[in-house]
Amino acid sequence: MQSSAAMPTTYSRTNPFQAKVLKNVNLNGAGSQKETRHIELSLQGSGLSYVPGDCLGIIPANDPQLVASLIEVMKWDADQPVIINKQGDTLPLQEALATYFEITLLSRKIVQQAAEFSDNEELHKLVAAENIDQLKAYVDGRDLLDLLQDFGPWKASGQDIVSLLRKMPPRLYSIASSIAANPEEVHLTIGAVRYITHGRERKGVCSVLCAERLPEGDTLPVFIQQNKHFNLPESTDQDIIMVGPGTGIAPFRSFIQERAVSGATGKSWLFFGDQHAATDFLYQDELEAYQKKGALTRLDAAFSRDSAAKVYVQHKMLESSKELFAWLNSGAYFYVCGDKQYMAKDVHNTLIDIIEQEGAMTREAAEAYLSAMQEQGRYQRDVY
């Protein structure tokens, strides 16, 4: 009989690897409005590998205080076993709420189904077909605790409520390291999400777990998620332009490390942005060291709160529009990582402005130029 030690284990989304935390530090300086964690994890013994551009999936756990509040509001028994899936597996209620279910997001479906366990007139009015807009507005920014506090008393057991919930999805983060530069390690750059809405402080499930409850020596369940649409050029002599404000710097730290190890001859240009140069210039020393070594050709940084007029990465692009277009015209690859809602749109439109202006083209021709770059894989975005 073959011993189990000889059987290779394949780690994946359904069977994550318990990665040991080697380092967990705040990259922001004292007085910053932000908290950005730099986390180094060991992949030793996992057999896991990745390429620059890939993501690391994390299976997070919910905030213990939020779980305790849910149990307290509903006067549930924390140790009561509940069925968590179609296979009939059970967990104690507290553990199920902490590790298995999504409790920080509401859907219209959850609210509609929960209405069956309450006689609250307001709730029944909210889920009526004609009030769909009010229901949409209600679920936005609220969680399970809000629902249970707002519309009691409930005729629902812990089992009734968990049966309405979906399984907690993994969180994906751009990998911030090159395995060639850091063998058997993976690094992450994670901004802690905290905000107040509907009268309560809210915390990002995974980002605040990493910021508040992940000491060195602990483990985190992880897996590698390939990202086939965000990769370095195959040839190391191609020039690259990278736009990554805030935590959008993560994959570009990976790109720069990889190109430093491989001795790439192509030029590289990074645009970074954040609030204040003094407290928010993530990886400043590292980036400047790479610049001295020649692994990073050019570094332009924009700090939006250091001047009367807000300066963003797209303003820095415009300041160097002639040179930027020359790089593009010589075949440079252009990468954007970060906020989809505002930054990526602004960068996209600025890029078209630069092509139009410096290439002396019509707007349509400039858009066609950028579309052609996209088709050639020379314009890649990793936005969220």
Coordinates of C-alpha atoms in Angstrom, one line a residue:
M1 CA 0.0 0.0 0.0
Q2 CA 1.3 3.5 -0.9
S3 CA 1.9 5.7 2.0
S4 CA -0.1 9.0 2.1
A5 CA 3.2 10.9 2.3
A6 CA 4.0 9.8 -1.2
M7 CA 0.7 11.1 -2.6
P8 CA 1.2 14.6 -4.0
T9 CA -1.5 17.1 -2.6
T10 CA -2.8 19.5 -5.1
Y11 CA -3.8 22.7 -3.4
S12 CA -6.7 24.7 -4.9
R13 CA -9.7 26.8 -4.2
T14 CA -11.5 23.8 -2.7
N15 CA -8.4 22.6 -0.9
P16 CA -6.4 25.7 0.1
F17 CA -2.9 25.6 1.4
Q18 CA -2.3 26.9 5.0
A19 CA 0.4 29.5 4.3
K20 CA 2.4 30.7 7.3
V21 CA 2.7 34.4 7.8
L22 CA 6.3 35.5 7.7
K23 CA 5.8 39.2 7.9
N24 CA 2.8 41.6 8.3
V25 CA 3.6 45.3 8.4
N26 CA 1.8 48.6 7.8
L27 CA 3.4 50.4 4.8
N28 CA 1.8 53.8 5.7
G29 CA 3.5 56.3 7.9
A30 CA 2.1 57.8 11.2
G31 CA -0.7 60.2 10.5
S32 CA -1.8 58.6 7.3
Q33 CA -5.5 58.3 6.5
K34 CA -4.8 54.8 5.2
E35 CA -3.6 51.4 6.4
T36 CA -1.9 49.3 3.8
R37 CA -0.5 45.9 4.9
H38 CA 2.5 44.3 3.3
I39 CA 2.2 40.6 4.0
E40 CA 4.7 37.9 3.2
L41 CA 3.5 34.3 3.2
S42 CA 5.5 31.0 3.0
L43 CA 4.6 28.6 0.2
Q44 CA 7.2 26.0 1.5
G45 CA 6.0 22.5 1.0
S46 CA 2.9 23.6 -1.1
G47 CA 4.3 22.9 -4.6
L48 CA 2.5 26.2 -5.6
S49 CA 3.9 28.5 -8.1
Y50 CA 2.8 31.6 -9.9
V51 CA 3.9 34.2 -12.5
P52 CA 3.7 38.0 -12.3
G53 CA 0.1 39.1 -12.9
D54 CA -1.4 36.1 -11.1
C55 CA -3.7 36.5 -8.0
L56 CA -3.7 34.9 -4.6
G57 CA -7.0 33.7 -3.3
I58 CA -7.7 33.9 0.4
I59 CA -10.5 32.1 2.2
P60 CA -11.2 34.6 5.0
A61 CA -13.0 34.4 8.3
N62 CA -15.6 36.9 9.5
D63 CA -15.1 39.4 12.3
P64 CA -15.6 37.6 15.7
Q65 CA -17.3 40.7 17.1
L66 CA -19.9 40.8 14.3
V67 CA -20.6 37.0 14.8
A68 CA -21.0 37.6 18.5
S69 CA -23.4 40.5 17.9
L70 CA -25.6 38.3 15.6
I71 CA -25.8 35.5 18.2
E72 CA -26.6 38.0 20.9
V73 CA -29.3 39.9 19.0
M74 CA -31.0 36.6 18.1
K75 CA -30.4 34.9 21.5
W76 CA -29.1 31.9 19.7
D77 CA -27.1 29.0 21.2
A78 CA -23.5 29.5 19.8
D79 CA -22.8 25.7 20.0
Q80 CA -26.0 24.5 18.3
P81 CA -25.0 22.4 15.3
V82 CA -26.3 23.7 11.9
I83 CA -26.3 22.1 8.5
I84 CA -24.1 24.2 6.2
N85 CA -24.4 22.6 2.8
K86 CA -26.4 20.2 0.5
Q87 CA -24.1 17.3 1.7
G88 CA -25.6 17.7 5.2
D89 CA -22.3 18.6 6.8
T90 CA -22.7 20.4 10.2
L91 CA -20.8 23.0 12.2
P92 CA -21.5 24.7 15.5
L93 CA -23.5 27.9 14.7
Q94 CA -20.7 30.2 15.9
E95 CA -18.1 28.5 13.7
A96 CA -20.5 28.4 10.7
L97 CA -21.1 32.1 10.9
A98 CA -17.4 32.8 11.5
T99 CA -15.8 30.6 8.8
Y100 CA -18.4 29.4 6.3
F101 CA -21.1 32.0 5.5
E102 CA -21.1 35.5 3.9
I103 CA -22.7 37.7 6.6
T104 CA -21.5 41.2 5.5
L105 CA -23.6 41.5 2.3
L106 CA -27.3 41.4 1.8
S107 CA -29.1 40.4 -1.3
R108 CA -32.8 41.2 -2.2
K109 CA -33.4 37.4 -2.2
I110 CA -32.2 37.0 1.4
V111 CA -34.5 39.9 2.6
Q112 CA -37.4 38.4 0.7
Q113 CA -36.9 34.9 2.1
A114 CA -36.3 36.3 5.7
A115 CA -39.7 38.1 5.6
E116 CA -41.3 34.6 6.0
F117 CA -39.8 34.5 9.6
S118 CA -41.2 37.9 10.7
D119 CA -44.6 39.6 11.2
N120 CA -42.9 43.0 10.9
E121 CA -45.2 45.1 8.6
E122 CA -42.4 47.4 7.4
L123 CA -40.4 44.3 6.2
H124 CA -43.4 42.9 4.4
K125 CA -44.0 46.3 2.7
L126 CA -40.3 46.4 1.7
V127 CA -40.4 43.1 0.0
A128 CA -43.7 43.8 -1.9
A129 CA -43.2 43.6 -5.7
E130 CA -44.1 47.3 -6.2
N131 CA -41.3 48.4 -3.8
I132 CA -38.4 46.9 -5.6
D133 CA -36.5 50.2 -5.7
Q134 CA -36.8 50.7 -1.9
L135 CA -35.5 47.1 -1.4
K136 CA -32.5 47.7 -3.7
A137 CA -31.8 50.9 -1.7
Y138 CA -32.1 49.0 1.6
V139 CA -29.7 46.2 0.8
D140 CA -27.0 48.6 -0.4
G141 CA -24.3 48.9 2.3
R142 CA -26.3 46.8 4.9
D143 CA -25.5 43.4 6.3
L144 CA -27.2 40.5 8.1
L145 CA -27.0 42.2 11.5
D146 CA -28.8 45.3 10.1
L147 CA -31.6 43.1 8.8
L148 CA -32.0 41.2 12.0
Q149 CA -31.9 44.3 14.2
D150 CA -34.3 46.3 11.9
F151 CA -37.2 43.9 11.5
G152 CA -37.6 41.7 14.6
P153 CA -39.0 39.9 16.5
W154 CA -38.0 36.8 14.5
K155 CA -39.5 33.4 14.6
A156 CA -36.3 31.9 13.2
S157 CA -33.8 29.4 14.5
G158 CA -30.1 29.7 13.7
Q159 CA -30.7 26.9 11.1
D160 CA -33.5 28.9 9.4
I161 CA -31.3 32.0 9.0
V162 CA -28.1 30.2 7.8
S163 CA -30.1 28.4 5.2
L164 CA -30.7 31.8 3.6
L165 CA -27.0 32.6 3.4
R166 CA -24.5 32.0 0.6
K167 CA -21.1 30.4 1.2
M168 CA -18.4 33.0 1.7
P169 CA -16.5 33.5 -1.5
P170 CA -12.7 33.7 -1.5
R171 CA -11.1 37.1 -1.9
L172 CA -8.6 37.6 -4.7
Y173 CA -5.5 39.9 -4.5
S174 CA -2.9 40.7 -7.1
I175 CA 0.4 39.1 -6.1
A176 CA 3.0 41.7 -5.2
S177 CA 6.2 39.5 -5.6
S178 CA 8.1 37.5 -8.1
I179 CA 8.8 33.9 -7.1
A180 CA 12.2 34.1 -8.9
A181 CA 13.1 36.9 -6.5
N182 CA 11.4 35.3 -3.4
P183 CA 11.6 31.5 -3.8
E184 CA 8.8 29.7 -1.9
E185 CA 7.1 33.0 -0.9
V186 CA 4.2 35.1 -2.0
H187 CA 3.7 38.8 -1.0
L188 CA 0.5 40.9 -0.9
T189 CA -0.3 44.6 -0.7
I190 CA -3.7 44.9 1.0
G191 CA -5.5 48.2 1.9
A192 CA -7.6 47.8 5.1
V193 CA -11.2 48.8 4.3
R194 CA -13.1 50.6 7.1
Y195 CA -16.0 53.0 6.8
I196 CA -19.1 54.1 8.6
T197 CA -22.6 53.7 7.0
H198 CA -26.1 53.4 8.4
G199 CA -24.7 54.3 11.8
R200 CA -22.2 51.5 12.1
E201 CA -18.5 51.0 11.4
R202 CA -18.1 48.4 8.6
K203 CA -14.9 46.4 8.0
G204 CA -13.7 44.6 4.9
V205 CA -13.9 40.9 5.7
C206 CA -10.5 39.9 4.4
S207 CA -8.6 43.2 4.5
V208 CA -9.4 43.8 8.2
L209 CA -8.7 40.2 9.1
C210 CA -5.2 40.8 7.6
A211 CA -4.8 44.2 9.4
E212 CA -6.1 43.2 12.8
R213 CA -6.0 39.4 13.3
L214 CA -3.1 38.0 11.4
P215 CA 0.1 37.9 13.5
E216 CA 3.4 36.5 12.2
G217 CA 3.4 32.8 12.7
D218 CA -0.3 32.4 12.0
T219 CA -1.6 30.7 8.9
L220 CA -3.9 31.8 6.1
P221 CA -5.8 29.4 3.7
V222 CA -4.7 30.4 0.2
F223 CA -4.6 29.2 -3.4
I224 CA -3.2 30.6 -6.7
Q225 CA -5.6 32.0 -9.3
Q226 CA -4.0 32.5 -12.7
N227 CA -4.7 35.7 -14.5
K228 CA -4.1 35.1 -18.2
H229 CA -5.1 38.6 -19.2
F230 CA -2.5 40.5 -17.2
N231 CA 1.1 39.3 -17.9
L232 CA 4.5 40.6 -18.8
P233 CA 5.5 40.6 -22.4
E234 CA 7.1 37.3 -23.5
S235 CA 10.2 39.2 -24.6
T236 CA 12.2 40.9 -21.9
D237 CA 13.4 43.6 -24.3
Q238 CA 9.9 45.1 -24.7
D239 CA 9.3 48.4 -22.9
I240 CA 6.6 48.5 -20.3
I241 CA 4.5 51.4 -18.8
M242 CA 2.7 50.7 -15.5
V243 CA 0.0 52.8 -13.9
G244 CA -0.7 51.6 -10.3
P245 CA -1.9 54.1 -7.7
G246 CA -2.5 52.9 -4.1
T247 CA -2.6 49.1 -3.8
G248 CA -2.6 49.0 -7.6
I249 CA 1.2 49.0 -7.2
A250 CA 1.0 45.3 -6.2
P251 CA 1.4 43.5 -9.5
F252 CA 4.0 46.1 -10.7
R253 CA 6.2 45.3 -7.7
S254 CA 6.0 41.7 -9.0
F255 CA 6.8 42.9 -12.6
I256 CA 9.8 45.0 -11.5
Q257 CA 11.2 42.2 -9.3
E258 CA 10.9 39.6 -12.1
R259 CA 12.5 41.9 -14.7
A260 CA 15.4 42.7 -12.3
V261 CA 16.1 39.0 -11.8
S262 CA 15.8 38.1 -15.5
G263 CA 18.0 41.0 -16.5
A264 CA 15.4 42.4 -18.8
T265 CA 16.8 45.0 -21.3
G266 CA 13.4 46.6 -22.0
K267 CA 12.8 50.0 -20.3
S268 CA 10.2 50.3 -17.6
W269 CA 8.2 53.3 -16.4
L270 CA 6.0 53.4 -13.3
F271 CA 3.3 55.9 -12.4
F272 CA 2.3 55.7 -8.8
G273 CA -0.2 57.8 -6.9
D274 CA -1.6 58.2 -3.4
Q275 CA -2.6 60.9 -0.9
H276 CA 0.6 62.2 0.8
A277 CA 4.2 61.7 -0.2
A278 CA 5.4 61.6 3.4
T279 CA 3.1 58.8 4.6
D280 CA 1.7 57.1 1.6
F281 CA 4.5 56.4 -0.9
L282 CA 4.3 52.6 -0.8
Y283 CA 7.6 50.8 -1.3
Q284 CA 9.4 54.1 -1.9
D285 CA 12.8 52.9 -0.8
E286 CA 12.6 49.7 -2.9
L287 CA 11.4 51.5 -6.0
E288 CA 14.2 54.1 -5.7
A289 CA 16.7 51.3 -5.3
Y290 CA 15.4 49.6 -8.4
Q291 CA 15.7 52.9 -10.2
K292 CA 19.4 53.2 -9.1
K293 CA 20.1 49.7 -10.4
G294 CA 18.4 50.4 -13.7
A295 CA 15.7 47.8 -13.2
L296 CA 13.1 50.7 -13.2
T297 CA 13.9 53.3 -15.8
R298 CA 11.5 56.0 -14.7
L299 CA 9.3 56.7 -11.7
D300 CA 6.6 59.4 -11.6
A301 CA 4.6 59.8 -8.5
A302 CA 1.4 61.9 -7.9
F303 CA 0.2 62.9 -4.4
S304 CA -3.3 64.2 -4.5
R305 CA -3.4 65.9 -1.1
D306 CA 0.0 67.6 -1.1
S307 CA -1.1 70.6 -3.2
A308 CA -4.1 72.9 -3.5
A309 CA -5.1 71.3 -6.8
K310 CA -5.4 67.5 -6.6
V311 CA -2.8 65.8 -8.7
Y312 CA -3.5 62.2 -9.9
V313 CA -1.6 59.7 -12.1
Q314 CA -3.4 60.9 -15.2
H315 CA -2.0 64.4 -14.7
K316 CA 1.5 63.0 -14.5
M317 CA 0.9 61.1 -17.8
L318 CA -0.2 64.3 -19.5
E319 CA 2.9 66.1 -18.2
S320 CA 5.1 63.6 -20.1
S321 CA 2.6 63.0 -23.0
K322 CA 5.3 63.4 -25.8
E323 CA 7.6 60.8 -24.3
L324 CA 4.7 58.5 -23.3
F325 CA 3.5 58.4 -26.9
A326 CA 7.0 57.8 -28.2
W327 CA 7.2 54.7 -26.0
L328 CA 3.8 53.5 -27.2
N329 CA 4.8 54.1 -30.8
S330 CA 8.0 52.0 -30.3
G331 CA 5.9 49.1 -29.1
A332 CA 5.7 49.6 -25.3
Y333 CA 3.1 47.6 -23.3
F334 CA 0.7 49.7 -21.2
Y335 CA -0.7 48.3 -17.9
V336 CA -3.2 49.7 -15.4
C337 CA -4.1 48.2 -12.0
G338 CA -6.5 49.5 -9.4
D339 CA -9.8 51.3 -9.0
K340 CA -12.2 50.5 -11.9
Q341 CA -14.8 53.1 -11.1
Y342 CA -12.8 56.3 -11.4
M343 CA -9.0 55.9 -11.9
A344 CA -9.1 53.3 -14.7
K345 CA -11.6 55.4 -16.6
D346 CA -9.6 58.6 -16.2
V347 CA -6.4 56.9 -17.2
H348 CA -8.1 55.3 -20.3
N349 CA -9.5 58.7 -21.4
T350 CA -6.2 60.4 -20.8
L351 CA -4.4 57.8 -22.8
I352 CA -6.8 58.5 -25.8
D353 CA -6.1 62.3 -25.3
I354 CA -2.4 61.7 -25.4
I355 CA -2.6 59.5 -28.6
E356 CA -4.9 62.1 -30.2
Q357 CA -2.7 65.0 -29.4
E358 CA 0.8 63.6 -29.8
G359 CA -0.1 61.4 -32.8
A360 CA -2.0 64.3 -34.4
M361 CA -5.0 62.0 -35.0
T362 CA -8.7 62.4 -34.8
R363 CA -10.5 61.2 -31.7
E364 CA -11.8 58.1 -33.6
A365 CA -8.3 57.3 -34.9
A366 CA -6.8 57.6 -31.4
E367 CA -9.5 55.2 -30.1
A368 CA -8.8 52.8 -32.9
Y369 CA -5.0 53.0 -32.1
L370 CA -5.8 52.0 -28.5
S371 CA -8.2 49.2 -29.5
A372 CA -5.4 47.8 -31.8
M373 CA -3.0 47.9 -28.8
Q374 CA -5.6 46.0 -26.8
E375 CA -6.0 43.3 -29.5
Q376 CA -2.2 42.9 -29.6
G377 CA -2.2 42.4 -25.8
R378 CA -0.3 45.6 -25.4
Y379 CA -3.0 47.4 -23.3
Q380 CA -3.8 45.3 -20.2
R381 CA -6.0 46.2 -17.2
D382 CA -6.4 44.5 -13.8
V383 CA -9.2 46.7 -12.3
Y384 CA -11.6 46.1 -9.4

